[in-house]
XYZ file of C-alpha atoms in Angstrom:
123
model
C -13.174 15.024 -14.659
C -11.226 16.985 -17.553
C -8.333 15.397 -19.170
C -5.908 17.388 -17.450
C -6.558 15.955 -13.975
C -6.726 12.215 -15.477
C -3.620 13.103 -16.733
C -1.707 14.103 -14.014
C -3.157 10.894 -12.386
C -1.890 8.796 -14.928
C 1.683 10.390 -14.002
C 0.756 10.086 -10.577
C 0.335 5.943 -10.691
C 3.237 5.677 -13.210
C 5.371 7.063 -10.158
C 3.327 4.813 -7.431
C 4.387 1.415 -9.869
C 8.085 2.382 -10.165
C 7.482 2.945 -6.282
C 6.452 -1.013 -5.918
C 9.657 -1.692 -8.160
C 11.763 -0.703 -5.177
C 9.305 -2.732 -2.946
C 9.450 -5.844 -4.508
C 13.314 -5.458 -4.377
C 13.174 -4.760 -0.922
C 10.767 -7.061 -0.285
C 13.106 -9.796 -1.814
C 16.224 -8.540 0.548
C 13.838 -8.672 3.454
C 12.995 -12.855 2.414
C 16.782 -13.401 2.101
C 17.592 -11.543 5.554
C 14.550 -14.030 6.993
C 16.220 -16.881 5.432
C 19.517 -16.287 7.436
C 17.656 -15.140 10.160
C 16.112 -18.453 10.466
C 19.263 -20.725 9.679
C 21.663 -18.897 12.204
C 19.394 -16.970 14.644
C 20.885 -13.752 14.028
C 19.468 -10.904 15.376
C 21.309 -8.626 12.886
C 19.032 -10.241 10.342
C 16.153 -10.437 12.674
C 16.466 -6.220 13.157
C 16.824 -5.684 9.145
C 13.815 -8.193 8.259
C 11.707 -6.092 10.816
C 13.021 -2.519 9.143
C 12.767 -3.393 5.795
C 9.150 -4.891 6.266
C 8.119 -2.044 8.359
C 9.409 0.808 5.567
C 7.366 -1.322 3.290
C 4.180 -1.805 5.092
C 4.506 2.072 5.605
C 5.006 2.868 2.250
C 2.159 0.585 0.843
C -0.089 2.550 3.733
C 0.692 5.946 2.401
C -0.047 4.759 -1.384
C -3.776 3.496 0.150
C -4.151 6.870 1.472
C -3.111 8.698 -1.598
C -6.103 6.021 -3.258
C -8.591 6.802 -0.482
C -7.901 10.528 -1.267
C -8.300 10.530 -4.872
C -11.501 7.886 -4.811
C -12.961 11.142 -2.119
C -12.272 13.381 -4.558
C -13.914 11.698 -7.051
C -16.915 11.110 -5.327
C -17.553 15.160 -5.416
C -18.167 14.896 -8.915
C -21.679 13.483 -8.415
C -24.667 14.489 -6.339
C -25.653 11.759 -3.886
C -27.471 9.451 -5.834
C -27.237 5.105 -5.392
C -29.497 5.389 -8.352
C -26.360 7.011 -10.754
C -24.460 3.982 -11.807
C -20.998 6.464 -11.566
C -21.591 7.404 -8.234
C -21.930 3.924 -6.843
C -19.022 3.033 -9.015
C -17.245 5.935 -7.169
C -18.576 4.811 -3.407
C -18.015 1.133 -3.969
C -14.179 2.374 -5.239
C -13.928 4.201 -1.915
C -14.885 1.659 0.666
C -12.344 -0.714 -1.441
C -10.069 1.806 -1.129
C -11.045 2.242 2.945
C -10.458 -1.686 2.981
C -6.992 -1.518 2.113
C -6.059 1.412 3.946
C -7.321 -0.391 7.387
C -5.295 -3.205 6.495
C -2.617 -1.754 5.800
C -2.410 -0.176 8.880
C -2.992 -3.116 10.432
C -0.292 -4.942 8.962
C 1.853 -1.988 10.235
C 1.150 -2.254 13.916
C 1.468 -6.031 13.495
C 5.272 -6.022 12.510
C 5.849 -3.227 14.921
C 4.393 -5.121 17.511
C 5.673 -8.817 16.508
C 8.322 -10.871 17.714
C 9.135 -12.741 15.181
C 9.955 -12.046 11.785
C 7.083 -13.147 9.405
C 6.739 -12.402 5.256
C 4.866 -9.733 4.325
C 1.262 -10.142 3.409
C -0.405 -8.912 0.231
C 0.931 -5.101 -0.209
């Protein structure tokens, strides 16, 4: 991979962690809104915990993709070959990056689907 592309990764990730700045803010409204949605029953909280933990279930899903694409690309780098300790780097990085994509999405149906408002797992 030239330097160029690792480059433009780089920016690519720099943009992805300022994305989970937002999240973690978010994700901190969303834990308040739970915490009055607990003391007072309100379903005005209940409706804003379930947004706000959607948008950032879906937003974590989209970044796993992104990772699942770029761990594909890098696998056509190599020829098919467990022996070459980069390519099983490279396939090992892509089921890990598989992994997280299925649970994310899985995390996504579940607060679609849910009742209750519950905290967000590990995004």
């Amino acid at each position: 991979m030239n330097i160029g592309v690792k480059l433009n990764r780089l920016k690519n990730e720099d943009f992805i962690w300022i994305i989970y700045f937002f999240v973690a803010i978010a994700a901190l409204y969303s834990n308040s809104e739970e915490r009055k949605y607990y003391m007072s029953k309100s379903i005005d909280a209940k409706r804003k915990v379930k947004t706000v933990n959607i948008t950032i279930l879906t937003i974590a899903f989209f970044i796993y993709l992104y990772f699942v694409l770029l761990s594909t690309d890098d696998l056509k780098d190599f020829k098919n070959n467990l022996d070459n300790p980069k390519y099983a780097e490279a396939m090992a990085r892509l089921i890990a990056s598989i992994l997280f994509l299925i649970g994310g999405a899985i995390y996504v149906v579940l607060e679609v689907v849910s009742n209750e408002p519950d905290e967000v797992g590990f995004i």
